mmCIF file of C-alpha atoms in Angstrom:
data_model
loop_
_atom_site.group_PDB
_atom_site.id
_atom_site.type_symbol
_atom_site.label_atom_id
_atom_site.label_comp_id
_atom_site.label_asym_id
_atom_site.label_seq_id
_atom_site.Cartn_x
_atom_site.Cartn_y
_atom_site.Cartn_z
ATOM 1 C CA UNK A 1 34.274 53.921 41.959
ATOM 2 C CA UNK A 2 35.122 53.530 45.658
ATOM 3 C CA UNK A 3 36.449 49.813 46.343
ATOM 4 C CA UNK A 4 34.140 49.753 49.340
ATOM 5 C CA UNK A 5 30.912 50.150 47.407
ATOM 6 C CA UNK A 6 32.132 47.800 44.179
ATOM 7 C CA UNK A 7 30.334 44.832 45.775
ATOM 8 C CA UNK A 8 26.960 46.013 45.529
ATOM 9 C CA UNK A 9 27.446 48.460 42.953
ATOM 10 C CA UNK A 10 28.404 45.029 40.711
ATOM 11 C CA UNK A 11 26.154 42.581 42.066
ATOM 12 C CA UNK A 12 23.616 42.625 39.611
ATOM 13 C CA UNK A 13 26.355 41.241 37.093
ATOM 14 C CA UNK A 14 25.839 38.136 39.118
ATOM 15 C CA UNK A 15 22.351 38.107 38.833
ATOM 16 C CA UNK A 16 22.254 38.921 35.332
ATOM 17 C CA UNK A 17 24.369 35.500 34.844
ATOM 18 C CA UNK A 18 21.945 33.787 36.945
ATOM 19 C CA UNK A 19 18.841 34.903 34.757
ATOM 20 C CA UNK A 20 21.222 33.678 31.593
ATOM 21 C CA UNK A 21 21.567 30.295 33.358
ATOM 22 C CA UNK A 22 18.051 29.752 34.253
ATOM 23 C CA UNK A 23 17.193 30.486 30.301
ATOM 24 C CA UNK A 24 19.413 27.925 29.753
ATOM 25 C CA UNK A 25 22.174 29.807 27.734
ATOM 26 C CA UNK A 26 24.837 27.550 27.526
ATOM 27 C CA UNK A 27 27.434 29.752 24.975
ATOM 28 C CA UNK A 28 28.822 32.392 26.310
ATOM 29 C CA UNK A 29 30.856 34.131 23.579
ATOM 30 C CA UNK A 30 32.743 37.494 24.482
ATOM 31 C CA UNK A 31 35.286 40.107 23.161
ATOM 32 C CA UNK A 32 37.319 41.236 26.683
ATOM 33 C CA UNK A 33 35.785 44.042 28.427
ATOM 34 C CA UNK A 34 36.562 45.725 31.490
ATOM 35 C CA UNK A 35 32.087 46.230 31.817
ATOM 36 C CA UNK A 36 31.413 42.696 31.211
ATOM 37 C CA UNK A 37 34.878 41.275 33.479
ATOM 38 C CA UNK A 38 32.287 39.810 36.137
ATOM 39 C CA UNK A 39 30.296 37.789 33.410
ATOM 40 C CA UNK A 40 32.971 36.905 31.584
ATOM 41 C CA UNK A 41 34.907 35.497 34.677
ATOM 42 C CA UNK A 42 31.540 33.525 36.123
ATOM 43 C CA UNK A 43 31.166 31.680 32.418
ATOM 44 C CA UNK A 44 34.802 30.995 32.148
ATOM 45 C CA UNK A 45 34.539 29.659 35.970
ATOM 46 C CA UNK A 46 31.099 27.510 34.901
ATOM 47 C CA UNK A 47 32.006 23.846 34.102
ATOM 48 C CA UNK A 48 28.049 23.371 32.323
ATOM 49 C CA UNK A 49 28.935 26.497 29.889
ATOM 50 C CA UNK A 50 31.044 27.056 26.864
ATOM 51 C CA UNK A 51 33.125 30.118 27.596
ATOM 52 C CA UNK A 52 34.395 31.640 23.864
ATOM 53 C CA UNK A 53 36.819 34.275 23.294
ATOM 54 C CA UNK A 54 36.324 35.671 20.000
ATOM 55 C CA UNK A 55 38.720 37.541 17.723
ATOM 56 C CA UNK A 56 36.120 39.685 16.654
ATOM 57 C CA UNK A 57 32.670 40.274 17.625
ATOM 58 C CA UNK A 58 30.869 39.488 14.159
ATOM 59 C CA UNK A 59 31.930 35.447 15.278
ATOM 60 C CA UNK A 60 29.745 36.017 17.768
ATOM 61 C CA UNK A 61 26.984 36.723 15.291
ATOM 62 C CA UNK A 62 27.774 33.349 13.402
ATOM 63 C CA UNK A 63 28.174 31.575 16.470
ATOM 64 C CA UNK A 64 24.528 32.485 18.274
ATOM 65 C CA UNK A 65 23.087 31.356 14.679
ATOM 66 C CA UNK A 66 24.891 28.108 14.495
ATOM 67 C CA UNK A 67 23.649 27.458 18.213
ATOM 68 C CA UNK A 68 20.151 27.997 16.931
ATOM 69 C CA UNK A 69 20.443 25.477 14.442
ATOM 70 C CA UNK A 70 21.861 22.750 16.910
ATOM 71 C CA UNK A 71 18.920 23.577 19.444
ATOM 72 C CA UNK A 72 21.795 25.595 22.036
ATOM 73 C CA UNK A 73 21.307 29.524 23.117
ATOM 74 C CA UNK A 74 24.002 31.826 22.400
ATOM 75 C CA UNK A 75 24.788 35.388 24.030
ATOM 76 C CA UNK A 76 27.212 37.829 23.083
ATOM 77 C CA UNK A 77 28.737 40.106 25.033
ATOM 78 C CA UNK A 78 30.857 42.863 23.914
ATOM 79 C CA UNK A 79 31.552 46.612 24.025
ATOM 80 C CA UNK A 80 29.689 49.378 22.052
ATOM 81 C CA UNK A 81 32.640 49.644 19.594
ATOM 82 C CA UNK A 82 32.170 45.825 18.616
ATOM 83 C CA UNK A 83 28.514 46.699 17.620
ATOM 84 C CA UNK A 84 30.107 48.002 14.764
ATOM 85 C CA UNK A 85 32.118 45.167 13.835
ATOM 86 C CA UNK A 86 28.655 42.881 13.549
ATOM 87 C CA UNK A 87 26.776 44.811 11.016
ATOM 88 C CA UNK A 88 26.744 42.643 8.158
ATOM 89 C CA UNK A 89 26.460 39.551 10.148
ATOM 90 C CA UNK A 90 23.375 40.810 11.322
ATOM 91 C CA UNK A 91 22.014 40.106 7.949
ATOM 92 C CA UNK A 92 21.884 36.407 8.781
ATOM 93 C CA UNK A 93 20.019 37.079 12.405
ATOM 94 C CA UNK A 94 17.538 39.663 10.301
ATOM 95 C CA UNK A 95 17.011 37.175 7.062
ATOM 96 C CA UNK A 96 17.041 34.046 9.133
ATOM 97 C CA UNK A 97 14.873 35.480 11.724
ATOM 98 C CA UNK A 98 17.433 33.842 14.163
ATOM 99 C CA UNK A 99 17.062 34.638 17.947
ATOM 100 C CA UNK A 100 19.707 36.688 18.820
ATOM 101 C CA UNK A 101 20.897 38.168 22.173
ATOM 102 C CA UNK A 102 23.337 40.819 23.008
ATOM 103 C CA UNK A 103 24.655 42.823 26.457
ATOM 104 C CA UNK A 104 26.599 45.522 25.164
ATOM 105 C CA UNK A 105 28.648 47.427 27.707
ATOM 106 C CA UNK A 106 28.506 51.226 26.289
ATOM 107 C CA UNK A 107 31.060 53.235 25.713
ATOM 108 C CA UNK A 108 31.262 56.904 24.033
ATOM 109 C CA UNK A 109 28.171 58.213 25.743
ATOM 110 C CA UNK A 110 27.261 59.600 29.179
ATOM 111 C CA UNK A 111 30.342 61.132 30.583
ATOM 112 C CA UNK A 112 32.834 59.666 28.010
ATOM 113 C CA UNK A 113 36.403 61.186 28.178
ATOM 114 C CA UNK A 114 37.818 59.364 24.987
ATOM 115 C CA UNK A 115 37.261 61.017 21.919
ATOM 116 C CA UNK A 116 38.044 57.968 19.906
ATOM 117 C CA UNK A 117 35.274 56.030 21.729
ATOM 118 C CA UNK A 118 32.118 58.795 20.531
ATOM 119 C CA UNK A 119 31.145 57.899 17.166
ATOM 120 C CA UNK A 120 30.839 54.312 17.490
ATOM 121 C CA UNK A 121 29.247 54.666 20.629
ATOM 122 C CA UNK A 122 26.871 57.321 19.385
ATOM 123 C CA UNK A 123 25.820 55.054 16.666
ATOM 124 C CA UNK A 124 25.323 51.971 18.594
ATOM 125 C CA UNK A 125 21.241 52.433 18.418
ATOM 126 C CA UNK A 126 20.778 53.322 15.187
ATOM 127 C CA UNK A 127 23.127 51.026 13.504
ATOM 128 C CA UNK A 128 21.412 48.035 15.725
ATOM 129 C CA UNK A 129 17.927 49.595 14.707
ATOM 130 C CA UNK A 130 18.652 49.510 11.043
ATOM 131 C CA UNK A 131 19.656 45.941 11.347
ATOM 132 C CA UNK A 132 16.442 44.792 12.879
ATOM 133 C CA UNK A 133 17.893 44.696 16.669
ATOM 134 C CA UNK A 134 15.710 45.717 19.405
ATOM 135 C CA UNK A 135 17.803 47.961 21.692
ATOM 136 C CA UNK A 136 17.089 48.238 25.651
ATOM 137 C CA UNK A 137 19.130 50.518 27.787
ATOM 138 C CA UNK A 138 19.790 50.029 31.332
ATOM 139 C CA UNK A 139 20.874 52.716 33.462
ATOM 140 C CA UNK A 140 20.208 51.871 36.919
ATOM 141 C CA UNK A 141 21.515 48.561 38.447
ATOM 142 C CA UNK A 142 17.797 47.512 40.061
ATOM 143 C CA UNK A 143 16.953 47.320 36.097
ATOM 144 C CA UNK A 144 19.387 45.289 35.204
ATOM 145 C CA UNK A 145 18.074 41.936 35.928
ATOM 146 C CA UNK A 146 14.500 42.854 34.983
ATOM 147 C CA UNK A 147 15.754 44.198 31.503
ATOM 148 C CA UNK A 148 18.135 41.093 30.709
ATOM 149 C CA UNK A 149 15.261 38.786 32.099
ATOM 150 C CA UNK A 150 12.532 40.502 29.233
ATOM 151 C CA UNK A 151 15.049 40.335 26.501
ATOM 152 C CA UNK A 152 16.004 36.825 27.097
ATOM 153 C CA UNK A 153 11.976 36.095 26.872
ATOM 154 C CA UNK A 154 11.899 38.305 23.925
ATOM 155 C CA UNK A 155 15.011 36.557 22.273
ATOM 156 C CA UNK A 156 14.458 32.548 23.558
ATOM 157 C CA UNK A 157 10.500 32.403 23.366
ATOM 158 C CA UNK A 158 9.718 35.079 20.620
ATOM 159 C CA UNK A 159 12.743 34.512 18.727
ATOM 160 C CA UNK A 160 13.623 38.443 18.477
ATOM 161 C CA UNK A 161 16.775 39.943 18.093
ATOM 162 C CA UNK A 162 17.552 42.126 21.267
ATOM 163 C CA UNK A 163 20.292 44.296 22.454
ATOM 164 C CA UNK A 164 20.337 45.345 25.928
ATOM 165 C CA UNK A 165 22.941 48.261 26.258
ATOM 166 C CA UNK A 166 24.650 48.731 29.659
ATOM 167 C CA UNK A 167 25.150 52.573 29.698
ATOM 168 C CA UNK A 168 27.756 54.661 31.217
ATOM 169 C CA UNK A 169 25.438 55.756 33.636
ATOM 170 C CA UNK A 170 25.477 52.114 35.179
ATOM 171 C CA UNK A 171 28.614 50.701 34.566
ATOM 172 C CA UNK A 172 30.481 54.447 35.156
ATOM 173 C CA UNK A 173 32.516 56.120 32.764
ATOM 174 C CA UNK A 174 36.199 55.278 32.508
ATOM 175 C CA UNK A 175 38.405 57.764 33.993
ATOM 176 C CA UNK A 176 40.697 59.819 31.351
ATOM 177 C CA UNK B 1 56.055 44.567 -12.927
ATOM 178 C CA UNK B 2 55.682 41.643 -15.363
ATOM 179 C CA UNK B 3 54.202 38.603 -13.458
ATOM 180 C CA UNK B 4 56.900 36.188 -13.308
ATOM 181 C CA UNK B 5 54.776 33.729 -11.164
ATOM 182 C CA UNK B 6 54.061 30.358 -13.042
ATOM 183 C CA UNK B 7 50.666 29.306 -13.354
ATOM 184 C CA UNK B 8 50.507 26.164 -11.038
ATOM 185 C CA UNK B 9 48.971 23.153 -12.701
ATOM 186 C CA UNK B 10 45.839 21.485 -10.576
ATOM 187 C CA UNK B 11 45.364 18.227 -10.458
ATOM 188 C CA UNK B 12 41.721 18.372 -9.013
ATOM 189 C CA UNK B 13 38.859 20.303 -9.562
ATOM 190 C CA UNK B 14 35.812 20.827 -7.106
ATOM 191 C CA UNK B 15 32.645 19.078 -9.127
ATOM 192 C CA UNK B 16 34.702 15.607 -8.472
ATOM 193 C CA UNK B 17 37.209 16.309 -5.380
ATOM 194 C CA UNK B 18 34.624 17.866 -3.009
ATOM 195 C CA UNK B 19 32.512 14.754 -3.250
ATOM 196 C CA UNK B 20 35.491 12.093 -2.805
ATOM 197 C CA UNK B 21 36.347 14.061 0.149
ATOM 198 C CA UNK B 22 33.320 14.119 1.810
ATOM 199 C CA UNK B 23 31.637 10.806 1.036
ATOM 200 C CA UNK B 24 28.718 9.999 2.526
ATOM 201 C CA UNK B 25 27.366 13.423 3.217
ATOM 202 C CA UNK B 26 24.499 12.429 5.696
ATOM 203 C CA UNK B 27 27.148 11.858 8.315
ATOM 204 C CA UNK B 28 27.527 15.006 8.663
ATOM 205 C CA UNK B 29 25.793 18.460 9.653
ATOM 206 C CA UNK B 30 26.749 21.198 7.309
ATOM 207 C CA UNK B 31 27.490 24.764 7.029
ATOM 208 C CA UNK B 32 28.297 26.522 4.088
ATOM 209 C CA UNK B 33 29.713 29.810 3.246
ATOM 210 C CA UNK B 34 28.791 31.964 0.104
ATOM 211 C CA UNK B 35 29.008 31.200 -2.668
ATOM 212 C CA UNK B 36 31.062 28.108 -4.424
ATOM 213 C CA UNK B 37 30.945 25.875 -1.584
ATOM 214 C CA UNK B 38 27.232 26.488 -1.315
ATOM 215 C CA UNK B 39 26.801 25.266 -4.560
ATOM 216 C CA UNK B 40 29.098 22.109 -4.154
ATOM 217 C CA UNK B 41 26.898 21.358 -0.933
ATOM 218 C CA UNK B 42 23.578 22.058 -2.786
ATOM 219 C CA UNK B 43 24.917 19.858 -5.705
ATOM 220 C CA UNK B 44 26.297 16.978 -3.538
ATOM 221 C CA UNK B 45 23.343 16.782 -0.955
ATOM 222 C CA UNK B 46 20.368 17.596 -3.410
ATOM 223 C CA UNK B 47 19.968 20.594 -1.230
ATOM 224 C CA UNK B 48 19.188 18.363 1.835
ATOM 225 C CA UNK B 49 17.811 19.544 4.950
ATOM 226 C CA UNK B 50 20.746 18.741 7.150
ATOM 227 C CA UNK B 51 22.998 21.486 4.961
ATOM 228 C CA UNK B 52 22.406 25.337 5.983
ATOM 229 C CA UNK B 53 24.145 27.412 2.708
ATOM 230 C CA UNK B 54 24.794 30.902 2.763
ATOM 231 C CA UNK B 55 24.836 33.471 0.311
ATOM 232 C CA UNK B 56 25.343 35.950 2.305
ATOM 233 C CA UNK B 57 27.176 37.003 5.868
ATOM 234 C CA UNK B 58 30.635 36.425 4.110
ATOM 235 C CA UNK B 59 32.583 35.204 6.526
ATOM 236 C CA UNK B 60 30.629 33.594 8.935
ATOM 237 C CA UNK B 61 30.490 29.636 8.010
ATOM 238 C CA UNK B 62 33.154 28.438 10.359
ATOM 239 C CA UNK B 63 31.715 30.491 12.972
ATOM 240 C CA UNK B 64 28.249 29.320 12.657
ATOM 241 C CA UNK B 65 29.980 25.838 12.551
ATOM 242 C CA UNK B 66 31.485 26.343 15.371
ATOM 243 C CA UNK B 67 28.040 27.178 17.423
ATOM 244 C CA UNK B 68 26.564 24.229 15.767
ATOM 245 C CA UNK B 69 29.578 21.487 16.580
ATOM 246 C CA UNK B 70 29.100 23.181 20.295
ATOM 247 C CA UNK B 71 25.568 22.384 20.660
ATOM 248 C CA UNK B 72 25.809 18.984 19.098
ATOM 249 C CA UNK B 73 28.992 17.147 20.372
ATOM 250 C CA UNK B 74 27.250 13.810 19.130
ATOM 251 C CA UNK B 75 26.785 15.075 15.616
ATOM 252 C CA UNK B 76 29.959 15.387 13.539
ATOM 253 C CA UNK B 77 29.601 19.061 11.720
ATOM 254 C CA UNK B 78 31.304 20.137 8.547
ATOM 255 C CA UNK B 79 31.904 23.736 7.779
ATOM 256 C CA UNK B 80 32.604 24.230 4.115
ATOM 257 C CA UNK B 81 33.878 27.587 3.122
ATOM 258 C CA UNK B 82 36.284 29.115 0.396
ATOM 259 C CA UNK B 83 39.523 30.636 0.408
ATOM 260 C CA UNK B 84 37.715 34.137 0.034
ATOM 261 C CA UNK B 85 34.938 33.278 2.375
ATOM 262 C CA UNK B 86 37.441 32.290 5.218
ATOM 263 C CA UNK B 87 40.036 34.913 4.633
ATOM 264 C CA UNK B 88 36.858 37.462 5.457
ATOM 265 C CA UNK B 89 37.092 36.227 9.012
ATOM 266 C CA UNK B 90 40.486 34.126 9.240
ATOM 267 C CA UNK B 91 40.535 34.983 12.832
ATOM 268 C CA UNK B 92 37.572 32.520 13.453
ATOM 269 C CA UNK B 93 40.372 29.604 12.866
ATOM 270 C CA UNK B 94 42.071 31.004 16.241
ATOM 271 C CA UNK B 95 38.451 31.005 17.998
ATOM 272 C CA UNK B 96 37.856 27.123 16.859
ATOM 273 C CA UNK B 97 41.221 26.338 17.823
ATOM 274 C CA UNK B 98 41.244 27.395 21.342
ATOM 275 C CA UNK B 99 38.197 25.438 21.887
ATOM 276 C CA UNK B 100 39.179 22.439 19.941
ATOM 277 C CA UNK B 101 35.508 20.915 19.330
ATOM 278 C CA UNK B 102 36.414 17.147 18.435
ATOM 279 C CA UNK B 103 33.496 17.448 15.961
ATOM 280 C CA UNK B 104 34.251 19.956 13.954
ATOM 281 C CA UNK B 105 35.764 19.949 10.637
ATOM 282 C CA UNK B 106 36.404 23.038 8.676
ATOM 283 C CA UNK B 107 37.109 22.012 4.469
ATOM 284 C CA UNK B 108 38.059 24.944 2.701
ATOM 285 C CA UNK B 109 38.018 24.671 -0.731
ATOM 286 C CA UNK B 110 40.683 26.955 -2.277
ATOM 287 C CA UNK B 111 40.590 27.574 -6.168
ATOM 288 C CA UNK B 112 42.435 31.100 -5.586
ATOM 289 C CA UNK B 113 39.973 33.055 -6.675
ATOM 290 C CA UNK B 114 37.044 35.399 -5.778
ATOM 291 C CA UNK B 115 34.439 33.097 -8.273
ATOM 292 C CA UNK B 116 31.409 34.623 -7.482
ATOM 293 C CA UNK B 117 32.686 38.325 -8.327
ATOM 294 C CA UNK B 118 34.311 37.585 -11.550
ATOM 295 C CA UNK B 119 37.514 34.934 -10.708
ATOM 296 C CA UNK B 120 39.593 38.317 -9.233
ATOM 297 C CA UNK B 121 42.644 36.419 -7.527
ATOM 298 C CA UNK B 122 42.605 36.168 -4.364
ATOM 299 C CA UNK B 123 45.602 36.301 -1.375
ATOM 300 C CA UNK B 124 46.148 32.633 -1.873
ATOM 301 C CA UNK B 125 47.089 33.069 -5.661
ATOM 302 C CA UNK B 126 49.696 35.183 -4.249
ATOM 303 C CA UNK B 127 50.921 32.507 -1.900
ATOM 304 C CA UNK B 128 48.962 33.133 1.037
ATOM 305 C CA UNK B 129 48.943 29.302 2.689
ATOM 306 C CA UNK B 130 45.858 28.746 4.677
ATOM 307 C CA UNK B 131 46.726 25.584 6.126
ATOM 308 C CA UNK B 132 49.714 27.304 7.543
ATOM 309 C CA UNK B 133 47.264 29.899 9.102
ATOM 310 C CA UNK B 134 45.236 27.240 10.470
ATOM 311 C CA UNK B 135 48.206 25.591 11.934
ATOM 312 C CA UNK B 136 49.837 28.768 13.502
ATOM 313 C CA UNK B 137 46.120 29.470 14.792
ATOM 314 C CA UNK B 138 46.581 25.872 17.016
ATOM 315 C CA UNK B 139 44.806 23.545 14.679
ATOM 316 C CA UNK B 140 46.605 20.262 15.882
ATOM 317 C CA UNK B 141 45.261 18.277 12.697
ATOM 318 C CA UNK B 142 45.475 19.700 9.113
ATOM 319 C CA UNK B 143 46.312 18.480 5.788
ATOM 320 C CA UNK B 144 46.428 20.285 2.235
ATOM 321 C CA UNK B 145 44.960 17.786 -0.450
ATOM 322 C CA UNK B 146 46.098 18.752 -3.701
ATOM 323 C CA UNK B 147 46.837 15.396 -5.705
ATOM 324 C CA UNK B 148 44.489 12.592 -6.353
ATOM 325 C CA UNK B 149 46.253 10.120 -3.803
ATOM 326 C CA UNK B 150 46.047 12.759 -1.155
ATOM 327 C CA UNK B 151 42.091 12.865 -1.411
ATOM 328 C CA UNK B 152 41.840 9.172 0.849
ATOM 329 C CA UNK B 153 44.119 11.112 3.411
ATOM 330 C CA UNK B 154 41.799 13.994 3.593
ATOM 331 C CA UNK B 155 38.604 12.335 3.652
ATOM 332 C CA UNK B 156 39.698 10.190 6.661
ATOM 333 C CA UNK B 157 40.679 13.791 8.491
ATOM 334 C CA UNK B 158 37.275 15.028 8.057
ATOM 335 C CA UNK B 159 35.797 11.971 9.682
ATOM 336 C CA UNK B 160 38.093 11.671 12.859
ATOM 337 C CA UNK B 161 36.641 12.452 16.361
ATOM 338 C CA UNK B 162 39.410 13.558 18.685
ATOM 339 C CA UNK B 163 39.765 17.435 17.844
ATOM 340 C CA UNK B 164 38.704 20.160 15.215
ATOM 341 C CA UNK B 165 40.522 19.706 12.021
ATOM 342 C CA UNK B 166 41.265 21.904 8.670
ATOM 343 C CA UNK B 167 41.500 20.228 5.467
ATOM 344 C CA UNK B 168 42.801 22.756 2.765
ATOM 345 C CA UNK B 169 41.608 21.090 -0.908
ATOM 346 C CA UNK B 170 43.338 23.085 -3.429
ATOM 347 C CA UNK B 171 41.313 23.229 -6.896
ATOM 348 C CA UNK B 172 41.254 24.405 -10.403
ATOM 349 C CA UNK B 173 39.723 27.562 -10.532
ATOM 350 C CA UNK B 174 36.894 26.201 -12.337
ATOM 351 C CA UNK B 175 32.883 26.765 -11.657
ATOM 352 C CA UNK B 176 31.024 24.797 -9.070
ATOM 353 C CA UNK B 177 27.776 23.173 -10.156
ATOM 354 C CA UNK B 178 24.763 25.160 -11.531
ATOM 355 C CA UNK B 179 22.197 24.056 -8.969
ATOM 356 C CA UNK B 180 19.200 25.519 -7.410
ATOM 357 C CA UNK B 181 18.757 25.723 -4.315
ATOM 358 C CA UNK B 182 16.795 27.388 -1.090
ATOM 359 C CA UNK B 183 17.786 31.014 -0.914
ATOM 360 C CA UNK B 184 15.407 32.212 2.167
ATOM 361 C CA UNK B 185 17.406 32.102 4.865
ATOM 362 C CA UNK B 186 14.638 31.653 7.407
ATOM 363 C CA UNK B 187 13.236 28.821 5.564
ATOM 364 C CA UNK B 188 16.358 27.058 5.475
ATOM 365 C CA UNK B 189 16.848 27.742 9.338
ATOM 366 C CA UNK B 190 13.463 26.257 10.019
ATOM 367 C CA UNK B 191 13.956 23.407 7.553
ATOM 368 C CA UNK B 192 17.204 22.410 9.349
ATOM 369 C CA UNK B 193 15.787 22.706 12.624
ATOM 370 C CA UNK B 194 12.877 20.582 11.679
ATOM 371 C CA UNK B 195 15.099 17.796 10.291
ATOM 372 C CA UNK B 196 17.457 17.558 13.053
ATOM 373 C CA UNK B 197 15.194 18.645 16.254
ATOM 374 C CA UNK B 198 11.837 17.235 14.931
ATOM 375 C CA UNK B 199 10.445 20.772 15.251
ATOM 376 C CA UNK B 200 11.159 24.161 14.413
#
């Protein structure tokens, strides 16, 4: 990606953050990832929210359930590889009918050059769907805000579990 | 190789030590991990609505307690877990210590065994010290309780309010109380929220 078009190409991430804040999300948990770097920086800089760095992604699943018990809203920002770490904890979400929103920055699909990323990247959707999480893919910058808005409504109003998959068509494949 | 370790003498058992440490349980919002600590708490509270007791998602209790503590800063939150449950996701101690929520207390009931699956020894029976792990993770307040004359100190720490604390309770490998409790996780969620918030 050229530096000159970086701001416009990632402007949607600022808008996505605004959507999450408009839905009163106050617990942003994350495992650091280049695809989420803007969202992560925004939540760290925001004094009105909790930015929670995780050691492993499933902590964010448990955190979201605890947040719901206390009437707060959480979102989990993770990479596709982290989805695999979450599987058993999604028992809590599915069995407890907890609202759950995650934004997944995809690796291991469109244009991936690192063979280590392919297996989990390809398994993200079947694994999440097997555990009752609805998946919505975003491949165009213009679709990101409507998708996150729709997902947040499904999660916080309808009590669903939804993953928004931010594809490598959207984020760009990391060069290898 | 012969087992050269000596069997430690345990002064405390969970059936009396857990109630002694927690005291007035109504003062806490409580999340308990599978399996022994959920039975401890269902027994102590009469399976009350301010308890969310898990029977699965092993390793989730501390992280769930963190989410609840951040959501309810004016309430004291107790996450009670066993040695095996905590070891399953011990990195959560680091996550909690970084946030250091003033209203979150972690109580680990360490019986050195996986009681639910047949009392296989856990790592703590072989010298793994979960309080030292908590200290290394950054907990500023912690203690290990293994004698009756230490219970008051542990009880006080669980109720302090100036940072996250970690209390390790070392007990003999005896059975938790047998008690009927709500095992349906969605019903337990609705019950907890309704009691806390006045709505599901």
